[in-house]
Amino acid sequence: MRTLIWNFLRGEEGATAIEYGLIAAGISVAIIAVVEGLGTNLANTFSSVSSALR
């Protein structure tokens, strides 16, 4: 039983999983920010083209 508890306390698999989760969350936030900015610019472009065609 002591060995099981000691191995649990020394294990780093959970910490590694949390680190990968934080990296994935950071990348997701960056992608959302870029898409949001491009979406606004794209909407303005289509609006300009639509106005020019009328």
JSON list of C-alpha atoms in Angstrom, two decimals:
[
{"chain": "A", "resi": 1, "resn": "MET", "atom": "CA", "xyz": [0.00, 0.00, 0.00]},
{"chain": "A", "resi": 2, "resn": "ARG", "atom": "CA", "xyz": [2.83, 2.38, 0.80]},
{"chain": "A", "resi": 3, "resn": "THR", "atom": "CA", "xyz": [4.38, 1.75, -2.63]},
{"chain": "A", "resi": 4, "resn": "LEU", "atom": "CA", "xyz": [1.08, 2.52, -4.34]},
{"chain": "A", "resi": 5, "resn": "ILE", "atom": "CA", "xyz": [0.72, 5.85, -2.54]},
{"chain": "A", "resi": 6, "resn": "TRP", "atom": "CA", "xyz": [4.37, 6.75, -3.16]},
{"chain": "A", "resi": 7, "resn": "ASN", "atom": "CA", "xyz": [4.05, 6.00, -6.88]},
{"chain": "A", "resi": 8, "resn": "PHE", "atom": "CA", "xyz": [0.88, 8.10, -7.03]},
{"chain": "A", "resi": 9, "resn": "LEU", "atom": "CA", "xyz": [2.60, 11.08, -5.43]},
{"chain": "A", "resi": 10, "resn": "ARG", "atom": "CA", "xyz": [5.65, 10.81, -7.69]},
{"chain": "A", "resi": 11, "resn": "GLY", "atom": "CA", "xyz": [3.67, 10.31, -10.91]},
{"chain": "A", "resi": 12, "resn": "GLU", "atom": "CA", "xyz": [3.86, 13.07, -13.51]},
{"chain": "A", "resi": 13, "resn": "GLU", "atom": "CA", "xyz": [1.35, 11.81, -16.07]},
{"chain": "A", "resi": 14, "resn": "GLY", "atom": "CA", "xyz": [-1.42, 14.01, -14.71]},
{"chain": "A", "resi": 15, "resn": "ALA", "atom": "CA", "xyz": [0.77, 17.11, -14.76]},
{"chain": "A", "resi": 16, "resn": "THR", "atom": "CA", "xyz": [1.75, 16.41, -18.36]},
{"chain": "A", "resi": 17, "resn": "ALA", "atom": "CA", "xyz": [-1.89, 16.01, -19.37]},
{"chain": "A", "resi": 18, "resn": "ILE", "atom": "CA", "xyz": [-2.75, 19.33, -17.73]},
{"chain": "A", "resi": 19, "resn": "GLU", "atom": "CA", "xyz": [0.13, 21.04, -19.54]},
{"chain": "A", "resi": 20, "resn": "TYR", "atom": "CA", "xyz": [-1.05, 19.70, -22.89]},
{"chain": "A", "resi": 21, "resn": "GLY", "atom": "CA", "xyz": [-4.56, 20.86, -22.06]},
{"chain": "A", "resi": 22, "resn": "LEU", "atom": "CA", "xyz": [-3.33, 24.37, -21.30]},
{"chain": "A", "resi": 23, "resn": "ILE", "atom": "CA", "xyz": [-1.34, 24.47, -24.54]},
{"chain": "A", "resi": 24, "resn": "ALA", "atom": "CA", "xyz": [-4.41, 23.35, -26.52]},
{"chain": "A", "resi": 25, "resn": "ALA", "atom": "CA", "xyz": [-6.54, 26.00, -24.80]},
{"chain": "A", "resi": 26, "resn": "GLY", "atom": "CA", "xyz": [-4.01, 28.72, -25.64]},
{"chain": "A", "resi": 27, "resn": "ILE", "atom": "CA", "xyz": [-3.87, 27.67, -29.28]},
{"chain": "A", "resi": 28, "resn": "SER", "atom": "CA", "xyz": [-7.68, 27.64, -29.41]},
{"chain": "A", "resi": 29, "resn": "VAL", "atom": "CA", "xyz": [-7.89, 31.17, -28.03]},
{"chain": "A", "resi": 30, "resn": "ALA", "atom": "CA", "xyz": [-5.34, 32.36, -30.60]},
{"chain": "A", "resi": 31, "resn": "ILE", "atom": "CA", "xyz": [-7.26, 30.73, -33.47]},
{"chain": "A", "resi": 32, "resn": "ILE", "atom": "CA", "xyz": [-10.55, 32.25, -32.30]},
{"chain": "A", "resi": 33, "resn": "ALA", "atom": "CA", "xyz": [-8.97, 35.71, -32.12]},
{"chain": "A", "resi": 34, "resn": "VAL", "atom": "CA", "xyz": [-7.54, 35.42, -35.64]},
{"chain": "A", "resi": 35, "resn": "VAL", "atom": "CA", "xyz": [-10.80, 34.12, -37.10]},
{"chain": "A", "resi": 36, "resn": "GLU", "atom": "CA", "xyz": [-12.74, 36.89, -35.39]},
{"chain": "A", "resi": 37, "resn": "GLY", "atom": "CA", "xyz": [-10.46, 39.53, -36.90]},
{"chain": "A", "resi": 38, "resn": "LEU", "atom": "CA", "xyz": [-10.56, 37.97, -40.36]},
{"chain": "A", "resi": 39, "resn": "GLY", "atom": "CA", "xyz": [-14.33, 37.62, -40.17]},
{"chain": "A", "resi": 40, "resn": "THR", "atom": "CA", "xyz": [-14.77, 41.33, -39.55]},
{"chain": "A", "resi": 41, "resn": "ASN", "atom": "CA", "xyz": [-12.46, 42.25, -42.42]},
{"chain": "A", "resi": 42, "resn": "LEU", "atom": "CA", "xyz": [-14.14, 39.76, -44.72]},
{"chain": "A", "resi": 43, "resn": "ALA", "atom": "CA", "xyz": [-17.59, 41.12, -43.87]},
{"chain": "A", "resi": 44, "resn": "ASN", "atom": "CA", "xyz": [-16.42, 44.64, -44.67]},
{"chain": "A", "resi": 45, "resn": "THR", "atom": "CA", "xyz": [-14.95, 43.48, -47.99]},
{"chain": "A", "resi": 46, "resn": "PHE", "atom": "CA", "xyz": [-18.15, 41.74, -49.05]},
{"chain": "A", "resi": 47, "resn": "SER", "atom": "CA", "xyz": [-20.15, 44.79, -48.02]},
{"chain": "A", "resi": 48, "resn": "SER", "atom": "CA", "xyz": [-17.94, 47.01, -50.18]},
{"chain": "A", "resi": 49, "resn": "VAL", "atom": "CA", "xyz": [-18.21, 44.67, -53.16]},
{"chain": "A", "resi": 50, "resn": "SER", "atom": "CA", "xyz": [-21.98, 44.47, -52.74]},
{"chain": "A", "resi": 51, "resn": "SER", "atom": "CA", "xyz": [-22.26, 48.24, -52.66]},
{"chain": "A", "resi": 52, "resn": "ALA", "atom": "CA", "xyz": [-20.06, 48.59, -55.74]},
{"chain": "A", "resi": 53, "resn": "LEU", "atom": "CA", "xyz": [-22.19, 46.14, -57.70]},
{"chain": "A", "resi": 54, "resn": "ARG", "atom": "CA", "xyz": [-25.44, 48.00, -57.03]}
]
